[in-house]
Amino acid sequence: MKYIASQFATTDQSATGVEIAAAFHDYVTDSDDTFASLLLARPAGRRPGVPALAFIAEPECGTVFVARHIAAALVAHNFVAVSLLRTDDPITTRMIRVLEDIVPDVFLAVSKNGRDVWDGVPAASVVAVLTPTGVFFEAREAVRFDPSLSPSAARRTLVATYTPRRSEVAW
């Protein structure tokens, strides 16, 4: 996460680039030990049994918002595939490229050049539709976001949201 954050901090000084760097860096610097212990072991990548999330992000979801969810899902040790339902802006495109370059074993952009290519997404992936107000899962209850949470509490909630439950066989 620290390296992902550094890629934005050093190359993109726009306000959005700085926010994206912060979205990934917050999981490294959070004073809560939850994130420190989760970051010690990397996900195992595209192998059977590795939890996989296929995010479909609605057009209203901004780049920084999507970055926070990707970061939380990666911290929760998921393989993450992302499909964006809007035209990519340059910063979103950069974020996707950085993630594909740095963590190709745990991240895949489904949307490329205006087309969705699902070939590399694990078959047992759980589909999660990301909206500005919540995330709607294929086989789970929707999770609504509480805007009154502190940033640290919001990060813990997101990681908990994307942490697979033992009872979920496919995920």
mmCIF file of C-alpha atoms in Angstrom:
data_model
loop_
_atom_site.group_PDB
_atom_site.id
_atom_site.type_symbol
_atom_site.label_atom_id
_atom_site.label_comp_id
_atom_site.label_asym_id
_atom_site.label_seq_id
_atom_site.Cartn_x
_atom_site.Cartn_y
_atom_site.Cartn_z
ATOM 1 C CA MET A 1 0.000 0.000 0.000
ATOM 2 C CA LYS A 2 2.822 2.373 0.847
ATOM 3 C CA TYR A 3 4.403 1.839 -2.576
ATOM 4 C CA ILE A 4 1.070 2.346 -4.346
ATOM 5 C CA ALA A 5 0.584 5.594 -2.425
ATOM 6 C CA SER A 6 4.107 6.737 -3.268
ATOM 7 C CA GLN A 7 3.448 6.280 -6.996
ATOM 8 C CA PHE A 8 0.735 8.931 -6.814
ATOM 9 C CA ALA A 9 2.485 11.203 -4.334
ATOM 10 C CA THR A 10 5.595 11.528 -6.502
ATOM 11 C CA THR A 11 4.078 11.672 -9.986
ATOM 12 C CA ASP A 12 0.663 13.308 -9.698
ATOM 13 C CA GLN A 13 0.511 16.528 -7.709
ATOM 14 C CA SER A 14 -3.085 17.322 -8.691
ATOM 15 C CA ALA A 15 -5.619 17.504 -5.868
ATOM 16 C CA THR A 16 -7.137 14.173 -6.934
ATOM 17 C CA GLY A 17 -3.719 12.524 -7.221
ATOM 18 C CA VAL A 18 -2.876 13.617 -3.688
ATOM 19 C CA GLU A 19 -6.231 12.275 -2.442
ATOM 20 C CA ILE A 20 -5.663 8.924 -4.162
ATOM 21 C CA ALA A 21 -2.222 8.686 -2.542
ATOM 22 C CA ALA A 22 -3.836 9.426 0.825
ATOM 23 C CA ALA A 23 -6.548 6.799 0.232
ATOM 24 C CA PHE A 24 -3.907 4.070 -0.057
ATOM 25 C CA HIS A 25 -1.469 5.550 2.466
ATOM 26 C CA ASP A 26 -4.117 5.821 5.220
ATOM 27 C CA TYR A 27 -4.169 2.033 5.510
ATOM 28 C CA VAL A 28 -0.417 2.031 6.174
ATOM 29 C CA THR A 29 -0.269 4.885 8.665
ATOM 30 C CA ASP A 30 -3.474 4.234 10.577
ATOM 31 C CA SER A 31 -2.700 4.027 14.288
ATOM 32 C CA ASP A 32 -5.053 1.065 14.643
ATOM 33 C CA ASP A 33 -3.102 -2.226 14.704
ATOM 34 C CA THR A 34 -5.807 -3.902 12.601
ATOM 35 C CA PHE A 35 -4.300 -2.616 9.371
ATOM 36 C CA ALA A 36 -0.682 -3.180 10.372
ATOM 37 C CA SER A 37 -1.310 -6.881 10.994
ATOM 38 C CA LEU A 38 -3.408 -7.325 7.852
ATOM 39 C CA LEU A 39 -0.701 -5.787 5.692
ATOM 40 C CA LEU A 40 1.994 -8.212 6.857
ATOM 41 C CA ALA A 41 0.763 -11.003 4.582
ATOM 42 C CA ARG A 42 -0.074 -10.321 0.953
ATOM 43 C CA PRO A 43 -3.008 -12.009 -0.722
ATOM 44 C CA ALA A 44 -2.151 -15.142 -2.635
ATOM 45 C CA GLY A 45 -3.359 -13.874 -6.000
ATOM 46 C CA ARG A 46 -5.399 -15.661 -8.644
ATOM 47 C CA ARG A 47 -5.509 -19.131 -7.144
ATOM 48 C CA PRO A 48 -8.386 -21.340 -6.012
ATOM 49 C CA GLY A 49 -9.561 -20.430 -2.540
ATOM 50 C CA VAL A 50 -8.365 -16.823 -2.677
ATOM 51 C CA PRO A 51 -11.291 -14.477 -2.034
ATOM 52 C CA ALA A 52 -12.157 -12.482 -5.141
ATOM 53 C CA LEU A 53 -14.294 -9.375 -5.481
ATOM 54 C CA ALA A 54 -15.548 -8.026 -8.791
ATOM 55 C CA PHE A 55 -16.401 -4.363 -8.221
ATOM 56 C CA ILE A 56 -18.771 -2.669 -10.611
ATOM 57 C CA ALA A 57 -18.539 1.049 -9.833
ATOM 58 C CA GLU A 58 -21.498 3.258 -10.758
ATOM 59 C CA PRO A 59 -20.737 6.418 -12.753
ATOM 60 C CA GLU A 60 -21.382 8.620 -9.694
ATOM 61 C CA CYS A 61 -18.474 7.020 -7.803
ATOM 62 C CA GLY A 62 -15.447 9.284 -8.044
ATOM 63 C CA THR A 63 -11.884 8.083 -8.482
ATOM 64 C CA VAL A 64 -10.877 8.737 -4.864
ATOM 65 C CA PHE A 65 -14.001 6.955 -3.607
ATOM 66 C CA VAL A 66 -13.212 3.898 -5.747
ATOM 67 C CA ALA A 67 -9.554 4.035 -4.598
ATOM 68 C CA ARG A 68 -10.637 3.838 -0.943
ATOM 69 C CA HIS A 69 -12.725 0.744 -1.653
ATOM 70 C CA ILE A 70 -9.977 -0.933 -3.669
ATOM 71 C CA ALA A 71 -7.509 -0.260 -0.843
ATOM 72 C CA ALA A 72 -9.886 -1.703 1.773
ATOM 73 C CA ALA A 73 -10.555 -4.803 -0.333
ATOM 74 C CA LEU A 74 -6.816 -5.372 -0.854
ATOM 75 C CA VAL A 75 -6.129 -4.949 2.869
ATOM 76 C CA ALA A 76 -8.844 -7.562 3.498
ATOM 77 C CA HIS A 77 -6.760 -9.948 1.306
ATOM 78 C CA ASN A 78 -9.032 -10.114 -1.716
ATOM 79 C CA PHE A 79 -8.206 -10.408 -5.376
ATOM 80 C CA VAL A 80 -9.898 -7.297 -6.820
ATOM 81 C CA ALA A 81 -11.328 -6.831 -10.305
ATOM 82 C CA VAL A 82 -12.862 -3.459 -11.210
ATOM 83 C CA SER A 83 -15.324 -2.447 -13.913
ATOM 84 C CA LEU A 84 -16.097 1.260 -14.210
ATOM 85 C CA LEU A 85 -19.459 2.327 -15.633
ATOM 86 C CA ARG A 86 -18.210 5.692 -16.832
ATOM 87 C CA THR A 87 -15.675 7.113 -19.215
ATOM 88 C CA ASP A 88 -12.264 6.970 -17.612
ATOM 89 C CA ASP A 89 -10.669 10.274 -16.813
ATOM 90 C CA PRO A 90 -6.858 10.516 -16.950
ATOM 91 C CA ILE A 91 -6.409 10.154 -13.180
ATOM 92 C CA THR A 92 -8.626 7.064 -13.002
ATOM 93 C CA THR A 93 -6.732 5.575 -15.923
ATOM 94 C CA ARG A 94 -3.438 6.279 -14.134
ATOM 95 C CA MET A 95 -4.679 4.690 -10.897
ATOM 96 C CA ILE A 96 -5.750 1.557 -12.794
ATOM 97 C CA ARG A 97 -2.388 1.324 -14.598
ATOM 98 C CA VAL A 98 -0.411 1.791 -11.387
ATOM 99 C CA LEU A 99 -2.393 -0.956 -9.645
ATOM 100 C CA GLU A 100 -2.028 -3.337 -12.599
ATOM 101 C CA ASP A 101 1.728 -2.684 -12.696
ATOM 102 C CA ILE A 102 2.387 -2.915 -8.955
ATOM 103 C CA VAL A 103 -0.006 -5.661 -7.825
ATOM 104 C CA PRO A 104 -0.934 -7.654 -10.964
ATOM 105 C CA ASP A 105 -1.355 -10.818 -8.899
ATOM 106 C CA VAL A 106 -4.234 -9.285 -6.904
ATOM 107 C CA PHE A 107 -5.728 -6.595 -9.177
ATOM 108 C CA LEU A 108 -7.358 -6.587 -12.604
ATOM 109 C CA ALA A 109 -9.034 -3.788 -14.529
ATOM 110 C CA VAL A 110 -12.018 -5.244 -16.329
ATOM 111 C CA SER A 111 -12.766 -2.004 -18.214
ATOM 112 C CA LYS A 112 -10.158 -1.261 -20.871
ATOM 113 C CA ASN A 113 -10.428 0.896 -23.964
ATOM 114 C CA GLY A 114 -14.177 1.233 -23.518
ATOM 115 C CA ARG A 115 -14.765 -2.528 -23.319
ATOM 116 C CA ASP A 116 -15.225 -4.919 -20.444
ATOM 117 C CA VAL A 117 -12.979 -7.998 -20.564
ATOM 118 C CA TRP A 118 -13.892 -10.476 -17.820
ATOM 119 C CA ASP A 119 -11.552 -13.324 -18.874
ATOM 120 C CA GLY A 120 -9.063 -12.867 -16.018
ATOM 121 C CA VAL A 121 -11.665 -12.588 -13.261
ATOM 122 C CA PRO A 122 -11.800 -15.713 -11.061
ATOM 123 C CA ALA A 123 -14.977 -17.739 -11.613
ATOM 124 C CA ALA A 124 -15.950 -17.710 -7.930
ATOM 125 C CA SER A 125 -15.776 -13.913 -7.621
ATOM 126 C CA VAL A 126 -18.434 -12.154 -5.601
ATOM 127 C CA VAL A 127 -19.961 -9.276 -7.534
ATOM 128 C CA ALA A 128 -20.160 -6.037 -5.556
ATOM 129 C CA VAL A 129 -21.935 -3.018 -7.058
ATOM 130 C CA LEU A 130 -20.394 0.111 -5.604
ATOM 131 C CA THR A 131 -22.609 3.195 -5.262
ATOM 132 C CA PRO A 132 -22.000 6.496 -3.458
ATOM 133 C CA THR A 133 -24.316 5.377 -0.621
ATOM 134 C CA GLY A 134 -23.478 1.701 -0.247
ATOM 135 C CA VAL A 135 -22.213 -1.526 -1.704
ATOM 136 C CA PHE A 136 -24.608 -4.187 -2.947
ATOM 137 C CA PHE A 137 -23.334 -7.750 -2.961
ATOM 138 C CA GLU A 138 -24.469 -10.624 -5.134
ATOM 139 C CA ALA A 139 -25.262 -13.003 -2.256
ATOM 140 C CA ARG A 140 -25.129 -10.810 0.844
ATOM 141 C CA GLU A 141 -26.998 -7.970 2.425
ATOM 142 C CA ALA A 142 -26.206 -4.506 1.140
ATOM 143 C CA VAL A 143 -23.926 -2.369 3.285
ATOM 144 C CA ARG A 144 -24.895 1.294 3.654
ATOM 145 C CA PHE A 145 -22.195 3.864 4.372
ATOM 146 C CA ASP A 146 -22.451 5.995 7.503
ATOM 147 C CA PRO A 147 -21.158 9.500 6.682
ATOM 148 C CA SER A 148 -20.914 10.363 10.392
ATOM 149 C CA LEU A 149 -18.040 7.893 11.012
ATOM 150 C CA SER A 150 -14.554 9.200 11.688
ATOM 151 C CA PRO A 151 -12.005 8.486 8.926
ATOM 152 C CA SER A 152 -10.401 5.728 11.016
ATOM 153 C CA ALA A 153 -13.770 4.123 11.821
ATOM 154 C CA ALA A 154 -14.781 4.362 8.158
ATOM 155 C CA ARG A 155 -11.585 2.516 7.131
ATOM 156 C CA ARG A 156 -12.201 -0.234 9.701
ATOM 157 C CA THR A 157 -15.792 -0.551 8.464
ATOM 158 C CA LEU A 158 -14.669 -0.857 4.838
ATOM 159 C CA VAL A 159 -12.085 -3.525 5.654
ATOM 160 C CA ALA A 160 -14.713 -5.435 7.664
ATOM 161 C CA THR A 161 -17.151 -5.089 4.749
ATOM 162 C CA TYR A 162 -14.681 -6.689 2.357
ATOM 163 C CA THR A 163 -13.359 -9.353 4.716
ATOM 164 C CA PRO A 164 -14.795 -12.707 3.589
ATOM 165 C CA ARG A 165 -16.958 -14.572 6.062
ATOM 166 C CA ARG A 166 -16.039 -18.180 6.800
ATOM 167 C CA SER A 167 -19.575 -19.302 5.980
ATOM 168 C CA GLU A 168 -19.316 -17.985 2.426
ATOM 169 C CA VAL A 169 -17.903 -20.862 0.438
ATOM 170 C CA ALA A 170 -17.635 -19.126 -2.934
ATOM 171 C CA TRP A 171 -16.050 -16.062 -1.415
#
